[in-house]
Amino acid sequence: MTALDLSSPVAVVGTGTMGQGIAQVALVAGHPVRLYDAVAGRAREAADAIGARLDRLVEKNRLTGAERDAARARLTSAETLSGLAGCALVVEAVVERLDVKQELFRALEEVVGDDCLLATNTSSLSVTAVGGALRIPGRFVGLHFFNPAPLLPLVEVVAGAATDAASATRAYDTARAWGKTPVACADTPGFVVNRIARPFYAEAFALHEERAADPATIDAVLRESGGFRMGAFELTDLIGQDVNESVTHSVWQSFFQDARFTPSLAQRRLVESGRLGRKSGQGWYDYRDGAERPEPHTAEPAGPPAYVVVEGGLGPAAGLVGLIREAGIEVREESGAGAGSLVLPGGGRLRLTDGRTSAGLGGVVHFDLALDYRRAGRIALAAAGTTPPRALAEATGLFQALGKKVSVVGDVPGMIVARTVARIVDLAYDAVDRGVASAADVDTAMRLGVNYPLGPVEWGRRLGLRWVYELLGELRRLDPSGRHAPSLALHRHAHVSDAGEGTPS
């Protein structure tokens, strides 16, 4: 362990919500902490706010009174940068502007010793670029905490192009000593979480723009079928539409406008109109007093089919067969080549979405992917305008007989959960193969940083990488913009996964 000794002073520059959170983490861990803010008086106000939060920790029996008093005694505010002299670590949490951060760190180098570790909490700027103007860039790292920093365990430890290995290791070990779960990653746009999470938002917004469903229905399907804690619309309302769009735009520009990271025009219009989410009272949803939350579309009750015929394998949906039997519906199984289907009494075919449309398959009814079909509370169905009404009714009744709510959405390729998860899996494998982070760290980051129900590498393994790859291939065929084009990494792993070599290390 090369973590900083607890006697070593830690400074935090910038005393907004994130800066205060980081300071509290270091303080509770046992370090002397110094606060500085360019606005006079704010550091002192931040120290008082942190002290009040320590009081609440005592009330909740998470700190003793003696521990609180000792922590308060270790917390000081500095009126000038020179007051940070002698610190062993300085973490910056100021405005996300490259010029402002560079100017700050150049000034800090005139104050602190050459052995002081310097760190930025940036979520969207290049760590290499921020540290590039320094006299000693090797001691500069990214320490990206997630808000609220005292509660969320993840810290992305980002090594810039000039960062010394010893500095990255010291930052990693210090974050771990503070009770956090650090992941090591390279300095690429979005690091791990903000890079791999882009499709979660982008696909939801695109589905809305394609008129597949309204925000409430898309959110409900992502939660109740996909297993995500929140849907994309409600989550970005919580984050702030301006904040979320800014990160998306930064990642897109940093990747030279790669189509896979294209921002949403619908979100742009939301930001332009001032509807920023909860903080402004309106976003995708209305949070003003008296406003009612819209309900997701849920199909009316339909009778279950007397039987289903299972033709071929259902891939990631294979568990449905046992559930259908448990519901008391007769299951007849027949071998068959090609895509697996559930043949309904009226002759309609029900298939797991594979990236094609119902219209392109002569009226097949598609159902969406679920994290766990047994536990899923809702299933989305899609059918073409030419699909016989009986086929859609029997498909609806089948899933209702399994205890699921059913949302019928537009006939869009890949539906909601399947195309979202496929794109997340693809970006995860691409990141691992490009050396951004290890597979284990990618999965840890996505579970802890954005509360995904599974790490995307593990999710891809469970689904079958060939299935993910082929679904994205169909999406690319229907949308040649390149937005859904599978990566070379996914291509490589999908074609060796049958040999048990499809999971990167």
Short mmCIF file of C-alpha atoms in Angstrom, two decimals:
data_model
loop_
_atom_site.label_atom_id
_atom_site.label_comp_id
_atom_site.label_asym_id
_atom_site.label_seq_id
_atom_site.Cartn_x
_atom_site.Cartn_y
_atom_site.Cartn_z
CA MET A 1 0.00 0.00 0.00
CA THR A 2 1.30 3.42 -0.97
CA ALA A 3 -1.69 5.34 0.36
CA LEU A 4 -1.05 8.72 1.91
CA ASP A 5 -0.38 8.63 5.62
CA LEU A 6 -3.34 9.90 7.63
CA SER A 7 -1.18 12.66 9.06
CA SER A 8 -0.73 14.08 5.53
CA PRO A 9 -2.88 17.16 4.85
CA VAL A 10 -5.32 16.97 1.94
CA ALA A 11 -6.63 20.08 0.21
CA VAL A 12 -9.80 20.48 -1.84
CA VAL A 13 -10.10 23.42 -4.22
CA GLY A 14 -13.66 24.33 -5.15
CA THR A 15 -16.30 24.05 -2.44
CA GLY A 16 -19.49 23.25 -4.32
CA THR A 17 -21.44 20.07 -3.69
CA MET A 18 -18.75 17.80 -5.12
CA GLY A 19 -15.86 19.60 -3.44
CA GLN A 20 -17.57 19.43 -0.06
CA GLY A 21 -18.30 15.74 -0.58
CA ILE A 22 -14.69 14.91 -1.41
CA ALA A 23 -13.47 16.93 1.57
CA GLN A 24 -15.86 15.04 3.85
CA VAL A 25 -14.57 11.70 2.58
CA ALA A 26 -10.93 12.63 3.27
CA LEU A 27 -11.85 14.15 6.62
CA VAL A 28 -13.80 11.15 7.90
CA ALA A 29 -10.94 8.90 6.74
CA GLY A 30 -8.71 10.75 9.21
CA HIS A 31 -6.78 13.38 7.23
CA PRO A 32 -6.34 17.05 8.08
CA VAL A 33 -8.33 18.82 5.33
CA ARG A 34 -7.96 22.35 4.00
CA LEU A 35 -10.63 24.00 1.87
CA TYR A 36 -10.06 26.76 -0.66
CA ASP A 37 -12.43 28.58 -2.98
CA ALA A 38 -11.72 31.52 -5.26
CA VAL A 39 -14.84 33.28 -3.97
CA ALA A 40 -14.10 34.91 -0.61
CA GLY A 41 -15.96 33.37 2.30
CA ARG A 42 -17.16 30.24 0.49
CA ALA A 43 -14.53 27.95 1.97
CA ARG A 44 -15.61 28.97 5.48
CA GLU A 45 -19.27 28.40 4.57
CA ALA A 46 -18.36 24.97 3.15
CA ALA A 47 -16.56 24.05 6.36
CA ASP A 48 -19.70 24.94 8.33
CA ALA A 49 -21.85 22.85 5.95
CA ILE A 50 -19.53 19.87 6.35
CA GLY A 51 -19.67 20.29 10.11
CA ALA A 52 -23.47 20.17 9.97
CA ARG A 53 -23.32 16.93 7.96
CA LEU A 54 -20.97 15.46 10.57
CA ASP A 55 -23.60 16.30 13.18
CA ARG A 56 -26.17 14.33 11.18
CA LEU A 57 -23.77 11.37 11.00
CA VAL A 58 -23.60 11.42 14.79
CA GLU A 59 -27.42 11.49 14.96
CA LYS A 60 -27.49 8.42 12.71
CA ASN A 61 -24.86 6.64 14.86
CA ARG A 62 -22.37 6.58 12.00
CA LEU A 63 -19.87 8.71 13.94
CA THR A 64 -19.30 9.16 17.63
CA GLY A 65 -19.32 12.59 19.16
CA ALA A 66 -15.59 12.31 19.78
CA GLU A 67 -14.92 11.37 16.16
CA ARG A 68 -16.97 14.35 14.97
CA ASP A 69 -15.12 16.74 17.24
CA ALA A 70 -11.77 15.39 16.09
CA ALA A 71 -12.80 15.70 12.44
CA ARG A 72 -13.95 19.28 12.94
CA ALA A 73 -10.62 20.11 14.52
CA ARG A 74 -8.83 18.78 11.42
CA LEU A 75 -10.94 20.89 9.01
CA THR A 76 -9.73 24.39 8.14
CA SER A 77 -10.36 26.91 5.40
CA ALA A 78 -7.66 28.80 3.51
CA GLU A 79 -8.13 32.36 2.34
CA THR A 80 -5.44 32.08 -0.35
CA LEU A 81 -3.82 29.29 -2.36
CA SER A 82 -0.64 29.81 -0.34
CA GLY A 83 -2.54 28.36 2.60
CA LEU A 84 -2.32 24.97 0.87
CA ALA A 85 1.47 24.79 1.18
CA GLY A 86 2.61 21.54 2.75
CA CYS A 87 -0.35 19.48 1.52
CA ALA A 88 0.38 15.98 0.24
CA LEU A 89 -2.64 15.87 -2.07
CA VAL A 90 -4.72 18.59 -3.69
CA VAL A 91 -8.00 17.62 -5.37
CA GLU A 92 -9.62 20.16 -7.70
CA ALA A 93 -13.41 20.36 -8.12
CA VAL A 94 -13.93 23.65 -9.96
CA VAL A 95 -15.83 24.56 -13.11
CA GLU A 96 -15.42 22.20 -16.11
CA ARG A 97 -13.29 24.53 -18.21
CA LEU A 98 -9.86 23.49 -19.41
CA ASP A 99 -8.33 26.97 -19.17
CA VAL A 100 -9.57 27.50 -15.62
CA LYS A 101 -8.22 24.16 -14.42
CA GLN A 102 -4.85 24.63 -16.14
CA GLU A 103 -4.43 28.07 -14.62
CA LEU A 104 -5.30 26.72 -11.18
CA PHE A 105 -2.78 23.89 -11.30
CA ARG A 106 -0.02 26.13 -12.61
CA ALA A 107 -0.64 28.37 -9.60
CA LEU A 108 -0.69 25.39 -7.26
CA GLU A 109 2.72 24.25 -8.48
CA GLU A 110 4.13 27.51 -7.18
CA VAL A 111 2.74 26.72 -3.71
CA VAL A 112 2.98 23.00 -2.99
CA GLY A 113 6.08 20.82 -2.84
CA ASP A 114 7.30 18.78 -5.79
CA ASP A 115 6.17 15.59 -4.05
CA CYS A 116 2.54 16.75 -3.71
CA LEU A 117 0.05 14.65 -5.67
CA LEU A 118 -2.25 16.82 -7.80
CA ALA A 119 -5.65 15.52 -8.89
CA THR A 120 -8.62 16.70 -10.93
CA ASN A 121 -12.17 15.53 -10.38
CA THR A 122 -13.11 16.28 -14.00
CA SER A 123 -15.79 14.07 -15.50
CA SER A 124 -15.45 15.12 -19.13
CA LEU A 125 -12.13 16.86 -19.80
CA SER A 126 -8.87 15.18 -20.74
CA VAL A 127 -6.67 14.56 -17.71
CA THR A 128 -3.68 14.71 -20.03
CA ALA A 129 -4.72 18.14 -21.32
CA VAL A 130 -5.36 19.55 -17.84
CA GLY A 131 -1.96 18.37 -16.61
CA GLY A 132 -0.10 19.12 -19.82
CA ALA A 133 0.81 22.65 -18.76
CA LEU A 134 2.42 21.55 -15.51
CA ARG A 135 6.11 21.65 -14.68
CA ILE A 136 5.85 18.12 -13.23
CA PRO A 137 3.00 16.42 -15.14
CA GLY A 138 3.97 12.98 -13.83
CA ARG A 139 2.41 13.70 -10.43
CA PHE A 140 -0.95 14.62 -11.95
CA VAL A 141 -3.93 12.18 -11.98
CA GLY A 142 -7.68 12.12 -12.31
CA LEU A 143 -9.73 11.23 -9.23
CA HIS A 144 -13.29 11.15 -10.51
CA PHE A 145 -15.75 10.82 -7.62
CA PHE A 146 -19.46 10.32 -8.16
CA ASN A 147 -22.10 12.50 -6.57
CA PRO A 148 -22.81 12.35 -3.66
CA ALA A 149 -19.19 11.53 -2.95
CA PRO A 150 -19.67 10.47 0.72
CA LEU A 151 -22.27 7.88 -0.31
CA LEU A 152 -21.28 6.51 -3.71
CA PRO A 153 -18.35 4.08 -3.49
CA LEU A 154 -16.87 4.39 -6.99
CA VAL A 155 -13.79 6.46 -7.83
CA GLU A 156 -12.29 6.38 -11.32
CA VAL A 157 -8.51 6.76 -11.01
CA VAL A 158 -7.40 8.15 -14.35
CA ALA A 159 -3.82 8.02 -15.56
CA GLY A 160 -3.01 10.71 -18.11
CA ALA A 161 -0.48 10.15 -20.86
CA ALA A 162 2.24 11.73 -18.69
CA THR A 163 1.16 10.34 -15.30
CA ASP A 164 3.83 8.35 -13.49
CA ALA A 165 2.82 4.82 -12.54
CA ALA A 166 3.78 5.56 -8.93
CA SER A 167 1.43 8.55 -8.81
CA ALA A 168 -1.48 6.54 -10.23
CA THR A 169 -0.82 3.77 -7.71
CA ARG A 170 -0.67 6.20 -4.80
CA ALA A 171 -3.95 7.81 -5.86
CA TYR A 172 -5.58 4.37 -6.24
CA ASP A 173 -4.38 3.14 -2.85
CA THR A 174 -5.42 6.39 -1.16
CA ALA A 175 -8.95 6.15 -2.57
CA ARG A 176 -9.16 2.57 -1.33
CA ALA A 177 -7.88 3.59 2.11
CA TRP A 178 -10.69 6.17 2.22
CA GLY A 179 -13.20 3.32 1.95
CA LYS A 180 -13.89 3.79 -1.75
CA THR A 181 -13.86 1.25 -4.57
CA PRO A 182 -11.33 2.57 -7.09
CA VAL A 183 -11.05 1.44 -10.69
CA ALA A 184 -7.98 2.19 -12.77
CA CYS A 185 -8.58 3.59 -16.23
CA ALA A 186 -6.78 5.28 -19.08
CA ASP A 187 -7.40 8.88 -20.09
CA THR A 188 -9.99 8.49 -22.85
CA PRO A 189 -13.19 10.53 -23.36
CA GLY A 190 -15.72 9.75 -20.65
CA PHE A 191 -13.25 7.44 -18.85
CA VAL A 192 -15.27 4.26 -18.07
CA VAL A 193 -18.73 5.19 -16.83
CA ASN A 194 -19.49 8.24 -18.94
CA ARG A 195 -18.20 6.47 -22.04
CA ILE A 196 -20.05 3.18 -21.69
CA ALA A 197 -23.28 4.70 -20.33
CA ARG A 198 -23.97 6.91 -23.36
CA PRO A 199 -26.26 4.40 -25.14
CA PHE A 200 -28.52 4.13 -22.09
CA TYR A 201 -29.58 7.72 -22.68
CA ALA A 202 -29.08 7.89 -26.43
CA GLU A 203 -31.23 4.88 -27.32
CA ALA A 204 -34.09 6.00 -25.09
CA PHE A 205 -34.09 9.46 -26.65
CA ALA A 206 -33.84 7.99 -30.15
CA LEU A 207 -36.77 5.67 -29.46
CA HIS A 208 -38.80 8.67 -28.35
CA GLU A 209 -37.82 10.56 -31.53
CA GLU A 210 -38.78 7.49 -33.59
CA ARG A 211 -42.19 7.58 -31.86
CA ALA A 212 -41.76 4.07 -30.55
CA ALA A 213 -43.24 5.05 -27.18
CA ASP A 214 -43.61 7.92 -24.75
CA PRO A 215 -40.99 8.59 -22.04
CA ALA A 216 -43.07 7.02 -19.25
CA THR A 217 -43.43 3.76 -21.18
CA ILE A 218 -39.77 3.59 -22.20
CA ASP A 219 -38.71 4.24 -18.60
CA ALA A 220 -41.07 1.58 -17.29
CA VAL A 221 -39.75 -1.02 -19.75
CA LEU A 222 -36.12 -0.20 -18.86
CA ARG A 223 -36.91 -0.58 -15.16
CA GLU A 224 -39.37 -3.47 -15.11
CA SER A 225 -37.94 -5.54 -17.95
CA GLY A 226 -34.33 -4.38 -18.18
CA GLY A 227 -33.75 -4.31 -14.44
CA PHE A 228 -32.32 -0.77 -14.41
CA ARG A 229 -32.99 1.18 -11.23
CA MET A 230 -34.26 4.21 -13.15
CA GLY A 231 -35.27 4.85 -16.73
CA ALA A 232 -33.27 7.18 -18.94
CA PHE A 233 -35.78 10.03 -18.90
CA GLU A 234 -36.26 10.13 -15.14
CA LEU A 235 -32.54 9.69 -14.53
CA THR A 236 -31.52 12.58 -16.78
CA ASP A 237 -34.19 14.74 -15.14
CA LEU A 238 -32.47 13.94 -11.83
CA ILE A 239 -28.96 14.58 -13.19
CA GLY A 240 -30.01 17.74 -15.02
CA GLN A 241 -30.61 17.78 -18.76
CA ASP A 242 -27.95 20.46 -19.25
CA VAL A 243 -25.37 18.44 -17.33
CA ASN A 244 -26.17 15.18 -19.10
CA GLU A 245 -26.19 16.78 -22.54
CA SER A 246 -22.92 18.57 -21.84
CA VAL A 247 -21.17 15.29 -21.03
CA THR A 248 -22.68 13.62 -24.11
CA HIS A 249 -21.55 16.49 -26.33
CA SER A 250 -18.07 16.47 -24.80
CA VAL A 251 -17.63 12.72 -25.37
CA TRP A 252 -18.98 13.02 -28.95
CA GLN A 253 -16.61 15.88 -29.80
CA SER A 254 -13.66 14.16 -28.11
CA PHE A 255 -14.25 11.09 -30.27
CA PHE A 256 -14.19 13.30 -33.38
CA GLN A 257 -17.99 13.15 -33.72
CA ASP A 258 -18.15 9.37 -33.78
CA ALA A 259 -21.73 8.41 -34.74
CA ARG A 260 -21.94 6.02 -31.79
CA PHE A 261 -21.96 9.01 -29.41
CA THR A 262 -24.23 11.37 -31.35
CA PRO A 263 -26.19 13.71 -29.05
CA SER A 264 -29.99 13.89 -29.09
CA LEU A 265 -31.80 16.71 -30.87
CA ALA A 266 -34.80 16.17 -28.59
CA GLN A 267 -32.62 16.67 -25.52
CA ARG A 268 -31.06 19.77 -27.10
CA ARG A 269 -34.50 21.31 -27.54
CA LEU A 270 -35.33 20.47 -23.92
CA VAL A 271 -32.21 22.30 -22.73
CA GLU A 272 -32.87 25.25 -25.02
CA SER A 273 -36.35 25.60 -23.56
CA GLY A 274 -34.98 25.71 -20.02
CA ARG A 275 -36.62 22.45 -19.00
CA LEU A 276 -33.61 21.04 -17.18
CA GLY A 277 -35.36 18.46 -15.01
CA ARG A 278 -36.13 18.43 -11.31
CA LYS A 279 -34.04 21.52 -10.57
CA SER A 280 -36.11 23.69 -12.94
CA GLY A 281 -39.46 22.05 -12.21
CA GLN A 282 -39.83 20.58 -15.70
CA GLY A 283 -37.85 18.23 -17.88
CA TRP A 284 -39.10 15.15 -19.63
CA TYR A 285 -41.59 15.09 -16.75
CA ASP A 286 -43.42 17.86 -14.92
CA TYR A 287 -42.36 18.28 -11.27
CA ARG A 288 -44.41 21.39 -10.47
CA ASP A 289 -46.90 21.33 -7.63
CA GLY A 290 -50.04 19.50 -8.62
CA ALA A 291 -48.55 17.91 -11.73
CA GLU A 292 -49.44 14.26 -12.29
CA ARG A 293 -46.83 11.74 -13.33
CA PRO A 294 -47.86 10.12 -16.64
CA GLU A 295 -48.55 6.40 -16.54
CA PRO A 296 -46.83 4.00 -18.95
CA HIS A 297 -48.91 2.45 -21.68
CA THR A 298 -50.23 -0.87 -20.44
CA ALA A 299 -52.30 -3.18 -22.62
CA GLU A 300 -55.82 -4.14 -21.62
CA PRO A 301 -56.35 -7.72 -20.39
CA ALA A 302 -56.41 -10.38 -23.09
CA GLY A 303 -57.16 -14.07 -22.89
CA PRO A 304 -54.20 -16.48 -22.79
CA PRO A 305 -53.66 -18.89 -25.68
CA ALA A 306 -54.64 -22.51 -25.10
CA TYR A 307 -51.18 -23.66 -26.14
CA VAL A 308 -47.95 -22.54 -27.77
CA VAL A 309 -45.66 -24.40 -30.10
CA VAL A 310 -41.95 -23.84 -29.47
CA GLU A 311 -39.94 -24.04 -32.67
CA GLY A 312 -36.16 -23.97 -32.32
CA GLY A 313 -34.17 -22.32 -29.54
CA LEU A 314 -35.18 -19.02 -27.97
CA GLY A 315 -31.64 -17.96 -27.08
CA PRO A 316 -31.60 -15.47 -24.16
CA ALA A 317 -35.36 -16.05 -23.73
CA ALA A 318 -35.10 -19.82 -23.28
CA GLY A 319 -36.36 -19.54 -19.70
CA LEU A 320 -39.79 -18.54 -20.96
CA VAL A 321 -40.66 -22.13 -21.83
CA GLY A 322 -40.62 -23.21 -18.20
CA LEU A 323 -42.65 -20.17 -17.14
CA ILE A 324 -45.30 -20.92 -19.74
CA ARG A 325 -45.64 -24.46 -18.45
CA GLU A 326 -45.88 -23.20 -14.87
CA ALA A 327 -48.74 -20.92 -15.93
CA GLY A 328 -50.70 -23.98 -17.02
CA ILE A 329 -50.42 -23.35 -20.75
CA GLU A 330 -49.67 -26.38 -22.89
CA VAL A 331 -46.26 -26.31 -24.55
CA ARG A 332 -45.60 -28.32 -27.68
CA GLU A 333 -42.00 -28.42 -28.84
CA GLU A 334 -40.80 -28.92 -32.39
CA SER A 335 -37.28 -28.82 -33.71
CA GLY A 336 -36.57 -26.15 -36.26
CA ALA A 337 -33.80 -24.24 -37.92
CA GLY A 338 -33.34 -20.50 -37.88
CA ALA A 339 -34.72 -18.05 -35.35
CA GLY A 340 -36.68 -19.64 -32.52
CA SER A 341 -40.40 -18.86 -32.38
CA LEU A 342 -43.43 -19.35 -30.21
CA VAL A 343 -46.23 -20.28 -32.61
CA LEU A 344 -49.62 -19.19 -31.33
CA PRO A 345 -52.95 -20.97 -31.95
CA GLY A 346 -54.05 -18.38 -34.50
CA GLY A 347 -50.89 -18.96 -36.53
CA GLY A 348 -49.05 -15.87 -35.33
CA ARG A 349 -45.36 -16.10 -34.46
CA LEU A 350 -43.83 -14.55 -31.37
CA ARG A 351 -40.07 -13.97 -31.40
CA LEU A 352 -37.43 -12.32 -29.27
CA THR A 353 -36.36 -9.17 -31.08
CA ASP A 354 -33.27 -9.71 -33.20
CA GLY A 355 -32.77 -6.23 -34.64
CA ARG A 356 -35.27 -6.63 -37.47
CA THR A 357 -38.74 -5.12 -37.67
CA SER A 358 -42.01 -6.97 -37.52
CA ALA A 359 -42.95 -5.51 -40.89
CA GLY A 360 -39.78 -6.91 -42.40
CA LEU A 361 -40.70 -10.40 -41.22
CA GLY A 362 -44.27 -10.52 -42.48
CA GLY A 363 -46.00 -9.55 -39.28
CA VAL A 364 -44.11 -11.49 -36.61
CA VAL A 365 -44.84 -10.18 -33.11
CA HIS A 366 -41.58 -9.30 -31.36
CA PHE A 367 -41.02 -9.27 -27.61
CA ASP A 368 -38.22 -7.41 -25.88
CA LEU A 369 -35.26 -8.66 -23.89
CA ALA A 370 -35.58 -8.99 -20.11
CA LEU A 371 -32.82 -9.21 -17.53
CA ASP A 372 -34.72 -12.07 -15.91
CA TYR A 373 -37.98 -13.19 -17.47
CA ARG A 374 -39.16 -14.73 -14.20
CA ARG A 375 -38.70 -11.55 -12.20
CA ALA A 376 -39.63 -9.05 -14.93
CA GLY A 377 -42.81 -7.12 -14.17
CA ARG A 378 -43.36 -5.81 -17.68
CA ILE A 379 -42.69 -6.98 -21.23
CA ALA A 380 -42.76 -4.86 -24.38
CA LEU A 381 -44.29 -6.19 -27.60
CA ALA A 382 -44.03 -4.77 -31.11
CA ALA A 383 -46.06 -5.58 -34.20
CA ALA A 384 -46.47 -4.19 -37.69
CA GLY A 385 -49.64 -2.51 -38.89
CA THR A 386 -50.33 -5.57 -41.01
CA THR A 387 -50.01 -8.01 -38.11
CA PRO A 388 -53.31 -9.87 -37.53
CA PRO A 389 -55.00 -8.50 -34.40
CA ARG A 390 -55.44 -12.03 -33.07
CA ALA A 391 -51.68 -12.62 -33.08
CA LEU A 392 -51.02 -9.50 -31.00
CA ALA A 393 -53.91 -10.33 -28.65
CA GLU A 394 -52.67 -13.88 -28.07
CA ALA A 395 -49.12 -12.64 -27.50
CA THR A 396 -50.41 -10.08 -25.01
CA GLY A 397 -52.52 -12.68 -23.21
CA LEU A 398 -49.58 -15.07 -23.04
CA PHE A 399 -47.35 -12.66 -21.14
CA GLN A 400 -50.22 -11.49 -18.96
CA ALA A 401 -50.79 -15.13 -18.01
CA LEU A 402 -47.16 -15.14 -16.82
CA GLY A 403 -47.98 -12.25 -14.48
CA LYS A 404 -46.47 -9.50 -16.64
CA LYS A 405 -47.81 -6.13 -17.61
CA VAL A 406 -47.56 -5.63 -21.36
CA SER A 407 -46.61 -2.46 -23.22
CA VAL A 408 -47.17 -2.46 -26.97
CA VAL A 409 -44.60 -0.16 -28.60
CA GLY A 410 -43.87 0.89 -32.16
CA ASP A 411 -42.32 -1.48 -34.66
CA VAL A 412 -38.75 -0.29 -34.18
CA PRO A 413 -35.69 -2.50 -34.72
CA GLY A 414 -34.18 -3.87 -31.54
CA MET A 415 -37.06 -2.56 -29.40
CA ILE A 416 -36.06 -0.94 -26.08
CA VAL A 417 -34.06 -3.12 -23.70
CA ALA A 418 -32.39 -5.30 -26.33
CA ARG A 419 -30.84 -2.53 -28.38
CA THR A 420 -29.89 -0.51 -25.30
CA VAL A 421 -28.13 -3.42 -23.61
CA ALA A 422 -26.49 -4.58 -26.86
CA ARG A 423 -24.91 -1.18 -27.38
CA ILE A 424 -23.73 -0.97 -23.77
CA VAL A 425 -22.17 -4.43 -24.07
CA ASP A 426 -20.47 -3.43 -27.31
CA LEU A 427 -18.93 -0.27 -25.86
CA ALA A 428 -17.76 -2.24 -22.82
CA TYR A 429 -15.92 -4.84 -24.90
CA ASP A 430 -14.48 -2.09 -27.09
CA ALA A 431 -13.19 -0.22 -24.02
CA VAL A 432 -11.57 -3.34 -22.58
CA ASP A 433 -9.87 -4.26 -25.84
CA ARG A 434 -8.56 -0.71 -26.20
CA GLY A 435 -6.99 -0.84 -22.74
CA VAL A 436 -9.28 1.72 -21.12
CA ALA A 437 -9.83 -0.58 -18.13
CA SER A 438 -9.90 -4.25 -17.28
CA ALA A 439 -13.09 -6.27 -17.75
CA ALA A 440 -13.45 -6.58 -13.97
CA ASP A 441 -13.05 -2.83 -13.48
CA VAL A 442 -15.52 -2.06 -16.28
CA ASP A 443 -18.15 -4.24 -14.64
CA THR A 444 -17.42 -2.79 -11.20
CA ALA A 445 -17.61 0.77 -12.53
CA MET A 446 -20.95 0.30 -14.24
CA ARG A 447 -22.54 -1.48 -11.30
CA LEU A 448 -21.34 1.01 -8.70
CA GLY A 449 -21.22 4.19 -10.77
CA VAL A 450 -24.64 3.98 -12.43
CA ASN A 451 -26.27 1.08 -10.59
CA TYR A 452 -26.56 -1.28 -13.56
CA PRO A 453 -28.05 -4.62 -12.55
CA LEU A 454 -25.16 -6.46 -14.20
CA GLY A 455 -21.72 -5.44 -15.38
CA PRO A 456 -21.88 -5.18 -19.19
CA VAL A 457 -19.09 -7.70 -19.80
CA GLU A 458 -20.93 -10.23 -17.65
CA TRP A 459 -24.21 -9.28 -19.32
CA GLY A 460 -22.74 -9.94 -22.73
CA ARG A 461 -21.46 -13.32 -21.61
CA ARG A 462 -24.90 -14.29 -20.32
CA LEU A 463 -26.70 -13.17 -23.46
CA GLY A 464 -24.20 -14.71 -25.82
CA LEU A 465 -21.90 -12.40 -27.73
CA ARG A 466 -22.92 -13.83 -31.08
CA TRP A 467 -26.54 -12.83 -30.33
CA VAL A 468 -25.45 -9.30 -29.36
CA TYR A 469 -23.26 -8.97 -32.44
CA GLU A 470 -25.94 -10.17 -34.85
CA LEU A 471 -28.59 -7.90 -33.34
CA LEU A 472 -26.34 -4.87 -33.79
CA GLY A 473 -25.56 -6.03 -37.32
CA GLU A 474 -29.26 -5.97 -38.19
CA LEU A 475 -29.60 -2.52 -36.65
CA ARG A 476 -26.66 -1.28 -38.71
CA ARG A 477 -28.29 -2.67 -41.86
CA LEU A 478 -31.46 -0.69 -41.18
CA ASP A 479 -29.59 2.42 -39.98
CA PRO A 480 -26.41 2.85 -42.04
CA SER A 481 -25.32 5.96 -40.11
CA GLY A 482 -22.90 3.83 -38.10
CA ARG A 483 -24.67 4.55 -34.80
CA HIS A 484 -25.26 0.85 -34.12
CA ALA A 485 -22.22 -0.58 -35.88
CA PRO A 486 -20.68 -3.32 -33.71
CA SER A 487 -17.05 -2.79 -32.77
CA LEU A 488 -14.15 -4.86 -33.98
CA ALA A 489 -13.73 -6.01 -30.37
CA LEU A 490 -17.25 -7.43 -30.27
CA HIS A 491 -16.73 -9.04 -33.68
CA ARG A 492 -13.58 -10.71 -32.43
CA HIS A 493 -15.03 -11.96 -29.16
CA ALA A 494 -18.36 -13.02 -30.67
CA HIS A 495 -16.61 -15.28 -33.16
CA VAL A 496 -14.52 -17.03 -30.52
CA SER A 497 -17.13 -17.12 -27.75
CA ASP A 498 -18.30 -20.58 -28.75
CA ALA A 499 -14.81 -21.78 -27.86
CA GLY A 500 -15.10 -20.21 -24.42
CA GLU A 501 -12.76 -17.34 -25.24
CA GLY A 502 -15.27 -14.54 -25.59
CA THR A 503 -14.72 -12.74 -22.30
CA PRO A 504 -11.82 -10.28 -22.19
CA SER A 505 -9.55 -10.00 -19.21
#
